[in-house]
Amino acid sequence: MLKNKATIKDVAELAGVSIKTVSRVTNREGSVKPDTLERVNQAIEQLNYQPNTAARNLAGRKSYALGYVYDNPNAYYVLDMQNGILAECRDRGYELVIHPCSATNKGIIDELATMVKRSQLAGLIISPPLSEMPDVLTGLDKLNIPYIRVISGSEVQVNSSPCVYINDRDAAFEITEHLIEQGHTKIAFLRGDECHRSSHERKIGYLQALEKHGIQSDHRYQIDGSYSFEFGVSGAKQLLQLEDPPTSIFSCNDEIAAGALFAVRLEGLDVPSQISIAGFEDSPFSRQTWPKLTTAAQPTNVIARKATASFIQYLSSRKDDDPHNDLVPHLQFKPELVLRESTLNQARNENVN
Amino acid sequence: MLKNKATIKDVAELAGVSIKTVSRVTNREGSVKPDTLERVNQAIEQLNYQPNTAARNLAGRKSYALGYVYDNPNAYYVLDMQNGILAECRDRGYELVIHPCSATNKGIIDELATMVKRSQLAGLIISPPLSEMPDVLTGLDKLNIPYIRVISGSEVQVNSSPCVYINDRDAAFEITEHLIEQGHTKIAFLRGDECHRSSHERKIGYLQALEKHGIQSDHRYQIDGSYSFEFGVSGAKQLLQLEDPPTSIFSCNDEIAAGALFAVRLEGLDVPSQISIAGFEDSPFSRQTWPKLTTAAQPTNVIARKATASFIQYLSSRKDDDPHNDLVPHLQFKPELVLRESTLNQARNENVN
DNA sequence: TAACTAGGTGACAGCGTTGTCATTTGTGTG
DNA sequence: CACACAAATGACAACGCTGTCACCTAGTTA
C-alpha cells in the first residue's frame, strides 16, 4: 500500500549510534550529548522517520489512545460528544476508540477492562447514564483505569475522579422561572428516565423555582416517564385529562417536549396562547417543531472538547504513585436558556423556518 | 478482575494446540479441523481472549484497523452505520478509527491519506454522500488506498471497487405502487439533496411506478429540496396551495415526511383519509409521528456489519499484485416496504404507541 | 594512585502476534 | 501395502520498539 517507512535501525545506522539512543531522542528521555542529539535529529529528519505506534505500544509504556464509552439512545447527543472528543484528539495526536455498550450488561466492567487492555487505552471518557452508575465507577477505580466523566450535577464533589458537571438544576430553575414570569402557576413537569441523574436534577430545579415563587407543588402535574417522544405524547394526554389541567408543560428534554407539543396540538389547543411548552437540550427536535421550543442549550460539542483537553492534560501530568494530586480536573457548565415561540405569548411567529 | 490479560499462549496451552493454530482460528484462515476449532473457541471464550492489536499490527504485514469516513447530517444513520461496523470489527479483532469530515473540503484526499498513514489503516468504509463523489474515489484509487463504499444504486457496476448497493429505486417503486393501489393518482414527490444519489434513485423509482400504471407525471407535484424537516414543511405547504393538490405525498426520507405530515395536519387535513404521506428509511422519525409513517426500512446496522465483514475478507484475501481478482465484494440490499397508518385508509389506529 | 561518581551509550531480551516453512496426519490410489 | 498428495498442525524467526542492565568514559575525591 504505502511506502515502506524508515525504521529506528535506519536512523541509528545513519547517525552512527545505537537504536537505543535514537529511542532516547524520540522520547525525550535526556541523557544524550548535544552533538549526538543533533546528529540523530538530522538523521530522523533526513529519513522522515516516524516511530511505529504499534511497536511502541507493544514494547510497553504509555499509549496515545482514549476510549469513549457510551450507552445513550440519543443519537444527536452521542454524535455531538463524539465529534467534540475527536476534534481534540486529532489536535493532540491521540487516537479515539469508540465503545458503545449496554449499561445493563452485568459484565460491563470486564468488557471495559478488556477493551482498555486490548487497545492499550490511556483512559476513558464516559457520558451519562453510564457515568452516573456507581458500580461502573468503583469497578474502574479498582482496576486503576483512569477516566473522566460527564455527569449531571450542580456541585463539585471534591476528592473524586476527573469530572465534568452539567448544572441541569440551575438551568431547569431558570426555565421554570421563565414560565412563572410568563404568568403561569399551573406548571407541569414530565420527567425522563429514572436512571439518568439529569431527570432528577432538572426536577429539583423545577421544584426549587416553584418554591421560591410560593407556588404549591402539585403531584398530579408531575409525571415520571422516559426520554422519548412517546412519553411526551402520553404524558401530555394524561395532563390534559385532569379536570384542572396545567397551562404549561416543562418537559425533561426536547424529545418529550416534541411529543407533548404534538399531543397538545392534536387536542386542538394553541401553543403558546392556550398552553406553553418548554424542553431541554436544544437538540434538533427543538427546532423541528412548530412553534419552535423554548429549551436550555448545552453545547455538547464544546463540552466534550474541553473535557478531552483537560483529561489529556491530567493523564500526562499525573503520577501513578500520587493519585491525590490537586490537578484533578473538575469542569462546570450551565446550559443556557433559549427562549423560543413555544412559551412566548407576545412573540408569536407563524414562520416555521 | 483479570488484571493480567490472557495471551495467545494461554489459549494455546488451554486448548492443547500451538499458538499458530489459535492464530488461525482468530483470523479465520481455515485449515483447522472442526473439533480443534471447537476446542480453541472454547478456550478463547473461557479466557475472554482478545488479540492484542499492537502485536498484530507489528507482526503481520497488514494492519488491523479500518477507518469509517462520513459526512452526513443524519445522526441516526451515522450512528447506525458506526455501530454495525463496530460490532463486526470487535468480532474480528479490528480497531475502528472514526473520521467525520467535510465533503466540500478541497483537501479531503490529503486529509484522508494522512489519516490512513498515521493510523496505519487497512482500508476505509465510506458512506453517502462522500461515497458517491467521483473525485474522492479516484483520489483514493490513485493513492492505492483500499475502500468499500455504500451507495444508492440498483445495479452492480462490475470491475469497480468493493461496493454495497442500496436498491432505493425498486423500494421507491414499491412505495409508489402501494400508493397507487390505495387509489391515488395525484402523487407528489418531495426530493432530497441534489448531492445524494438516493434522491435521484428514489425519484426514478417513483417515476417508473407512475409510468407502469399509466399515470401522467406532473411536474407541479415534484419538488426538489433537501433531507430536512423544514423542507418537508415548506414543500407540503407549496403542494397544498396548488389549485389541484395531490392526494398523497411520497417524501424522499422520513425527516421530510415528518415535516410534510406536520404541515398537512396544521392545515387541518386528516391523514390518511384526506391525504396520505409516505417516507423512506424507517428512522425513529417514522415512528415518532402520528399517525406513524409508511416507509421503507433499510437495516443500516446490518448492512454496515455485512459490508464490514466482506471488506475485511476482501482485504485479507487480496493480493497486491493482482488488483483485478474476482473476489471484489458487491453486496446488494433492497429496503423493505413498511406499511403504517399514514397511508392505510382502512386501518386507522388512534393509539400513538 | 586507587576508588568512586555520574553522565553517556550500547547489547540484548522481550512485548504478543503473524509469516514461513517443515512436519505430521489422513486419504485415496495402484 | 507402499506411495503420493493434500490437509492439518507446529517450531521458530521476524516485526520495531522500549526497558533493563552492563559498560565505558571523564572527572572528582581521598
Short mmCIF file of C-alpha atoms in Angstrom, two decimals, chain B residues 9 31 67 109 143 152 230 233 247 284 306 310 343:
data_model
loop_
_atom_site.label_atom_id
_atom_site.label_comp_id
_atom_site.label_asym_id
_atom_site.label_seq_id
_atom_site.Cartn_x
_atom_site.Cartn_y
_atom_site.Cartn_z
CA LYS B 9 -0.08 -18.56 24.61
CA SER B 31 -7.27 -25.29 7.60
CA GLY B 67 -11.50 3.83 9.06
CA ILE B 109 -7.94 13.50 -0.20
CA LEU B 143 -3.11 6.56 -3.68
CA SER B 152 -27.54 4.12 -3.61
CA GLU B 230 -38.01 22.20 7.19
CA VAL B 233 -42.95 21.63 5.86
CA THR B 247 -53.90 13.28 -2.52
CA PRO B 284 -37.09 6.97 14.51
CA LYS B 306 -22.10 -7.23 6.42
CA SER B 310 -16.95 -8.57 3.32
CA THR B 343 -51.15 5.61 4.02
#
